[in-house]
Coordinates of C-alpha atoms and ligand atoms in Angstrom, one line a residue:
M1 CA 0.0 0.0 0.0
S2 CA 1.5 3.3 -1.1
E3 CA -0.4 5.1 1.8
L4 CA 1.8 3.4 4.3
N5 CA 4.8 5.6 3.5
G6 CA 4.5 7.8 6.5
D7 CA 2.2 10.5 5.5
R8 CA -0.9 11.3 7.5
A9 CA -3.1 9.1 5.4
A10 CA -1.0 6.1 6.6
W11 CA -2.0 6.4 10.2
L12 CA -5.1 8.6 10.3
R13 CA -7.4 5.7 9.8
C14 CA -9.0 2.8 11.6
Y15 CA -6.3 0.2 12.2
R16 CA -8.9 -2.5 11.7
C17 CA -11.0 -1.6 8.6
W18 CA -8.8 1.3 7.3
S19 CA -11.8 3.6 7.3
Q20 CA -10.9 7.3 7.6
S21 CA -14.2 8.1 9.1
L22 CA -13.2 8.8 12.7
E23 CA -14.6 10.6 15.7
I24 CA -13.1 11.5 19.1
Q25 CA -14.7 11.5 22.5
I26 CA -13.0 13.9 24.9
H27 CA -13.8 13.8 28.6
Y28 CA -12.6 16.7 30.5
D29 CA -12.8 17.1 34.3
A30 CA -11.6 20.1 36.1
I31 CA -11.7 21.5 39.6
R32 CA -11.2 25.3 39.7
R33 CA -11.0 27.8 42.6
V34 CA -13.5 30.6 42.4
D35 CA -12.2 34.1 42.9
P36 CA -14.2 35.6 45.8
D37 CA -14.3 39.1 44.4
S38 CA -15.2 38.5 40.8
G39 CA -16.6 35.0 40.6
V40 CA -14.1 34.3 37.9
L41 CA -12.6 30.8 37.8
T42 CA -8.9 30.8 38.5
E43 CA -6.3 28.4 37.3
G44 CA -7.0 24.7 37.4
V45 CA -6.6 23.0 40.8
D46 CA -7.0 19.6 39.1
E47 CA -7.5 18.9 35.5
V48 CA -7.9 15.5 33.8
Q49 CA -8.4 15.0 30.1
E50 CA -9.1 11.6 28.5
S51 CA -9.9 10.9 24.9
V52 CA -10.8 7.9 22.8
V53 CA -10.8 7.9 19.0
Q54 CA -13.4 5.7 17.5
C55 CA -14.1 4.4 14.0
L56 CA -17.6 5.4 12.7
D57 CA -17.7 2.4 10.4
C58 CA -16.7 -0.5 12.6
M59 CA -17.2 1.3 16.0
H60 CA -13.8 0.1 17.4
D61 CA -11.6 2.2 19.6
Q62 CA -8.4 3.3 18.0
P63 CA -5.5 2.8 20.5
H64 CA -2.9 3.9 18.0
L65 CA -4.2 7.4 17.9
T66 CA -4.2 10.1 20.7
F67 CA -5.2 13.7 21.1
Q68 CA -2.5 16.3 21.5
D69 CA -3.0 20.1 21.5
D70 CA -5.5 20.6 18.8
R71 CA -5.2 17.4 16.7
V72 CA -5.1 13.7 16.6
V73 CA -1.6 12.2 16.4
P74 CA -0.3 8.7 16.0
I75 CA 1.5 6.8 18.8
E76 CA 4.8 5.8 17.3
D77 CA 5.6 2.2 16.9
R78 CA 2.1 1.2 17.9
W79 CA 0.5 2.6 14.7
Q80 CA 2.8 0.8 12.4
R81 CA 2.1 -2.5 14.1
M82 CA -1.6 -2.0 14.2
V83 CA -2.3 -0.4 10.8
A84 CA 0.1 -2.6 8.7
G85 CA -0.3 -5.7 10.8
T86 CA -2.7 -8.6 10.8
P87 CA -4.6 -9.9 13.8
W88 CA -2.9 -12.6 15.9
V89 CA -4.5 -14.6 18.6
A90 CA -2.4 -15.8 21.5
S91 CA -3.3 -18.2 24.2
C92 CA -1.0 -17.4 27.1
T93 CA -0.5 -17.2 30.8
V94 CA 1.0 -14.4 32.9
R95 CA 2.3 -15.2 36.4
V96 CA 2.1 -12.1 38.6
D97 CA 2.4 -11.3 42.2
Q98 CA -1.0 -11.3 43.8
D99 CA -0.3 -7.7 45.1
R100 CA -0.7 -6.5 41.5
V101 CA -4.3 -7.6 41.4
E102 CA -6.6 -5.5 43.5
T103 CA -9.4 -8.1 43.5
C104 CA -9.9 -11.4 41.6
S105 CA -13.6 -11.9 42.2
G106 CA -16.7 -9.8 41.6
P107 CA -17.8 -7.7 38.7
E108 CA -14.4 -5.9 38.3
A109 CA -12.3 -9.0 38.5
I110 CA -11.7 -9.3 34.8
E111 CA -10.5 -5.7 34.6
F112 CA -8.1 -6.1 37.5
L113 CA -6.8 -9.4 36.2
T114 CA -6.2 -8.0 32.8
Y115 CA -4.5 -4.9 34.2
G116 CA -2.4 -7.1 36.6
A117 CA -1.2 -9.2 33.7
F118 CA -0.6 -6.6 31.0
G119 CA -1.0 -3.1 32.6
D120 CA -2.0 -0.1 30.5
A121 CA -0.6 -1.5 27.3
G122 CA -2.8 -4.6 27.5
V123 CA -5.9 -2.6 28.4
R124 CA -5.4 -0.3 25.5
E125 CA -3.8 -2.2 22.6
F126 CA -5.1 -5.7 23.0
F127 CA -8.4 -7.4 23.0
T128 CA -8.1 -9.7 26.1
H129 CA -10.3 -12.4 27.3
V130 CA -9.5 -13.8 30.7
R131 CA -10.4 -17.4 30.7
F132 CA -9.6 -18.3 34.3
H133 CA -7.0 -17.7 37.0
K134 CA -5.2 -19.9 39.5
H135 CA -3.6 -19.0 42.8
D136 CA -0.1 -20.4 43.5
D137 CA 1.3 -19.3 46.8
E138 CA 1.7 -15.5 46.6
Q139 CA 1.2 -15.5 42.9
I140 CA -1.7 -15.5 40.5
V141 CA -1.5 -17.3 37.1
V142 CA -3.8 -15.5 34.7
H143 CA -4.9 -17.6 31.6
L144 CA -5.9 -15.4 28.7
L145 CA -6.7 -15.3 25.0
V146 CA -5.3 -12.1 23.5
E147 CA -6.0 -10.6 20.1
L148 CA -3.4 -8.1 18.9
Y149 CA -2.4 -6.6 15.6
D150 CA 1.2 -7.1 14.5
R151 CA 3.3 -7.5 11.4
S152 CA 4.8 -10.9 12.4
A153 CA 4.7 -13.6 15.0
K154 CA 8.1 -12.3 16.3
E155 CA 6.7 -8.8 16.7
A156 CA 3.5 -10.1 18.4
T157 CA 5.7 -12.1 20.8
E158 CA 7.9 -9.1 21.6
V159 CA 4.9 -6.8 22.2
L160 CA 3.3 -9.4 24.6
E161 CA 6.6 -9.8 26.4
A162 CA 7.1 -6.1 26.8
A163 CA 3.6 -5.6 28.1
A164 CA 3.5 -8.6 30.5
H165 CA 4.0 -7.7 34.2
G166 CA 5.2 -11.1 35.1
Q167 CA 6.5 -14.3 33.6
L168 CA 4.8 -14.8 30.2
E169 CA 4.2 -18.2 28.6
I170 CA 2.6 -18.3 25.1
T171 CA 1.0 -21.7 24.5
S172 CA -0.2 -20.9 21.0
L173 CA 0.1 -18.0 18.6
A174 CA -1.9 -18.0 15.3
E175 CA -2.4 -15.5 12.5
E176 CA -6.0 -14.6 11.6
S177 CA -7.1 -13.0 8.4
R178 CA -7.5 -9.2 8.4
P179 CA -11.2 -8.0 8.4
P180 CA -12.1 -6.7 4.9
A181 CA -11.3 -3.0 4.3
H182 CA -14.2 -0.7 4.6
A183 CA -16.0 0.0 1.3
S184 CA -15.2 3.7 1.3
D185 CA -11.5 2.9 1.2
E186 CA -11.8 0.9 -1.9
A187 CA -13.2 3.9 -3.8
H188 CA -9.8 5.6 -3.7
Ligands
ZN1 ZN1 -13.1 0.6 11.5

């Protein structure tokens, strides 16, 4: 694909269906002091901004894109893997100290187990499915299925290894076919 040469069209698209029809949700929370004389809001005491770019055609989040200043920019390394890559499905276990998992039961257990195994990277870049977990002394072994986009099995393995917060064991890694590109892309 000529679009993958590094210009904006290469990365400013859905990593999954390559649609360029994107939108961004920005959540902005701020706490401000109120000036007692004028009622004017003073500088931020606490400000948090979070954003998620989504594809309007396939509705998936776009973890290779982020919001900076006034525009959407790519996350280096990640966008190349995700846009040019194919989906890989890994069956794996991650052995972590139990202190890393806030709770392993109840409605939030999956979220905490995923975060414990792969941290922020896993929560953002991968589709993870926690199958089950086992306790082993002070450690928890999390069994997961992970779908991630990469350009080779070697790259997928490296990305999983870098993200894992404990000893990683990959029991199988298989390449899937890429979902069809969205129709609007074919019109180019
Ligand atoms: Zn899409």
